[in-house]
Amino acid sequence: VPTILILLITFIVSIQGLSSSPSNDSKPPPPSYKSRSTSIPDEASNFAEGSDARRGRLHEALSTFGIEASFLTDSAEFRGSAALRAYSSFILPKSAGALAVADSPQRAAVVANNIAFLIREHKSHQEEWLRNHDRSTAEAEEIL
């Protein structure tokens, strides 16, 4: 019993010590976070050069698949999706090797094909959920 009492007193004292600590208002704010994977490269970077030309090539290639780029870039549905990451990685490559690949003549068509597949896959997953949800509702009604 004495050890439990000692542990309890120690715990209470430690809690009181935490609650009486000075506020952390004097600490400087944390540095701002900038994502390396989705941020725009520095203007001094070689990788930002030609991004408008790559964007134009990719938009043209996407149009051959019947996809308007604004559908992908402006829709909240695709925020953080693999399709949007492929789009961003082509336009703003993050390394010299990726830049060399992105500047190759056929790469825009390959990336557009990949984006079209990822959009179809995304839609099929949504429709599958709806089909399964509708079937479950119908089965529940049959049971009742």
Short mmCIF file of C-alpha atoms in Angstrom, two decimals:
data_model
loop_
_atom_site.label_atom_id
_atom_site.label_comp_id
_atom_site.label_asym_id
_atom_site.label_seq_id
_atom_site.Cartn_x
_atom_site.Cartn_y
_atom_site.Cartn_z
CA VAL A 1 0.00 0.00 0.00
CA PRO A 2 2.79 2.55 0.77
CA THR A 3 4.26 2.20 -2.76
CA ILE A 4 0.87 2.90 -4.32
CA LEU A 5 0.50 5.96 -2.11
CA ILE A 6 3.96 7.21 -3.08
CA LEU A 7 3.21 6.67 -6.78
CA LEU A 8 -0.08 8.52 -6.43
CA ILE A 9 1.54 11.48 -4.68
CA THR A 10 4.32 11.58 -7.29
CA PHE A 11 1.72 11.56 -10.05
CA ILE A 12 -0.29 14.39 -8.48
CA VAL A 13 2.84 16.50 -7.97
CA SER A 14 3.89 15.96 -11.60
CA ILE A 15 0.45 17.01 -12.85
CA GLN A 16 0.53 20.15 -10.73
CA GLY A 17 4.00 20.92 -12.05
CA LEU A 18 2.72 20.67 -15.63
CA SER A 19 -0.28 22.87 -15.02
CA SER A 20 1.78 25.60 -13.33
CA SER A 21 4.35 25.79 -16.14
CA PRO A 22 4.62 29.16 -17.89
CA SER A 23 2.74 29.63 -21.14
CA ASN A 24 4.50 29.02 -24.42
CA ASP A 25 3.51 32.39 -25.88
CA SER A 26 7.11 33.59 -25.90
CA LYS A 27 8.24 30.88 -28.36
CA PRO A 28 8.64 31.96 -31.97
CA PRO A 29 6.14 30.45 -34.43
CA PRO A 30 7.29 27.34 -36.27
CA PRO A 31 8.73 27.88 -39.74
CA SER A 32 6.20 27.71 -42.54
CA TYR A 33 5.88 24.33 -44.22
CA LYS A 34 6.39 24.07 -47.96
CA SER A 35 5.72 20.74 -49.62
CA ARG A 36 8.46 19.66 -51.99
CA SER A 37 6.19 17.34 -53.95
CA THR A 38 3.40 19.79 -54.74
CA SER A 39 4.95 23.22 -54.50
CA ILE A 40 6.04 25.31 -57.44
CA PRO A 41 9.82 25.14 -57.86
CA ASP A 42 11.85 28.28 -57.32
CA GLU A 43 12.00 30.56 -60.33
CA ALA A 44 15.79 30.22 -60.29
CA SER A 45 15.43 26.45 -60.70
CA ASN A 46 16.09 24.89 -64.11
CA PHE A 47 13.08 22.62 -63.61
CA ALA A 48 10.51 25.44 -63.78
CA GLU A 49 11.75 26.49 -67.20
CA GLY A 50 9.49 25.26 -69.97
CA SER A 51 6.60 24.42 -67.64
CA ASP A 52 4.18 26.43 -69.78
CA ALA A 53 5.24 24.53 -72.89
CA ARG A 54 4.89 21.18 -71.07
CA ARG A 55 1.48 22.25 -69.78
CA GLY A 56 0.36 23.11 -73.31
CA ARG A 57 1.60 19.79 -74.70
CA LEU A 58 -0.12 17.86 -71.92
CA HIS A 59 -3.41 19.75 -72.31
CA GLU A 60 -3.34 19.00 -76.04
CA ALA A 61 -2.64 15.32 -75.38
CA LEU A 62 -5.41 15.16 -72.75
CA SER A 63 -7.88 16.64 -75.23
CA THR A 64 -7.27 13.65 -77.55
CA PHE A 65 -8.70 11.50 -74.73
CA GLY A 66 -11.65 13.85 -74.29
CA ILE A 67 -10.38 15.21 -70.96
CA GLU A 68 -10.35 18.90 -70.23
CA ALA A 69 -7.45 19.74 -67.92
CA SER A 70 -9.54 22.09 -65.80
CA PHE A 71 -11.78 19.11 -64.93
CA LEU A 72 -8.77 17.50 -63.30
CA THR A 73 -7.08 20.54 -61.78
CA ASP A 74 -10.12 22.43 -60.46
CA SER A 75 -12.23 19.55 -59.17
CA ALA A 76 -12.12 18.83 -55.43
CA GLU A 77 -12.85 15.21 -56.32
CA PHE A 78 -9.34 14.75 -57.69
CA ARG A 79 -7.44 16.72 -55.03
CA GLY A 80 -4.51 14.56 -53.91
CA SER A 81 -5.33 11.87 -56.48
CA ALA A 82 -2.78 9.89 -58.46
CA ALA A 83 -4.05 11.53 -61.66
CA LEU A 84 -3.34 15.03 -60.33
CA ARG A 85 0.09 13.94 -59.07
CA ALA A 86 0.97 12.59 -62.53
CA TYR A 87 -0.20 15.88 -64.07
CA SER A 88 1.86 17.99 -61.64
CA SER A 89 4.96 15.80 -61.91
CA PHE A 90 4.99 16.17 -65.69
CA ILE A 91 4.58 19.94 -65.63
CA LEU A 92 6.95 20.57 -62.70
CA PRO A 93 9.58 17.81 -62.60
CA LYS A 94 11.72 17.71 -59.47
CA SER A 95 15.03 16.45 -60.88
CA ALA A 96 17.22 16.75 -63.93
CA GLY A 97 16.37 13.20 -64.99
CA ALA A 98 12.63 13.80 -64.68
CA LEU A 99 13.02 17.03 -66.67
CA ALA A 100 14.85 15.19 -69.46
CA VAL A 101 12.09 12.57 -69.61
CA ALA A 102 9.32 15.19 -69.54
CA ASP A 103 10.93 17.05 -72.44
CA SER A 104 10.98 13.98 -74.68
CA PRO A 105 8.56 14.30 -77.62
CA GLN A 106 6.16 11.43 -76.83
CA ARG A 107 6.10 11.82 -73.06
CA ALA A 108 3.03 14.11 -72.99
CA ALA A 109 0.98 11.45 -74.80
CA VAL A 110 2.17 8.75 -72.39
CA VAL A 111 1.34 10.87 -69.33
CA ALA A 112 -2.06 11.82 -70.81
CA ASN A 113 -2.84 8.13 -71.37
CA ASN A 114 -1.82 7.39 -67.77
CA ILE A 115 -3.99 10.24 -66.45
CA ALA A 116 -6.97 9.05 -68.52
CA PHE A 117 -6.56 5.56 -67.05
CA LEU A 118 -6.31 6.92 -63.49
CA ILE A 119 -9.46 9.02 -63.98
CA ARG A 120 -11.37 5.98 -65.33
CA GLU A 121 -10.12 3.90 -62.42
CA HIS A 122 -11.21 6.57 -59.93
CA LYS A 123 -14.69 6.72 -61.47
CA SER A 124 -15.04 2.93 -61.50
CA HIS A 125 -14.22 2.76 -57.79
CA GLN A 126 -16.92 5.35 -57.08
CA GLU A 127 -19.48 3.54 -59.23
CA GLU A 128 -18.61 0.21 -57.60
CA TRP A 129 -19.34 1.70 -54.19
CA LEU A 130 -22.68 3.01 -55.46
CA ARG A 131 -23.61 -0.35 -57.00
CA ASN A 132 -22.73 -2.19 -53.81
CA HIS A 133 -24.58 0.36 -51.68
CA ASP A 134 -27.71 0.10 -53.87
CA ARG A 135 -27.57 -3.70 -53.79
CA SER A 136 -27.23 -3.69 -50.01
CA THR A 137 -30.25 -1.39 -49.73
CA ALA A 138 -32.31 -3.67 -52.00
CA GLU A 139 -31.27 -6.74 -50.00
CA ALA A 140 -32.24 -5.03 -46.76
CA GLU A 141 -35.69 -4.20 -48.16
CA GLU A 142 -36.17 -7.84 -49.22
CA ILE A 143 -35.40 -9.04 -45.70
CA LEU A 144 -37.98 -6.71 -44.19
#
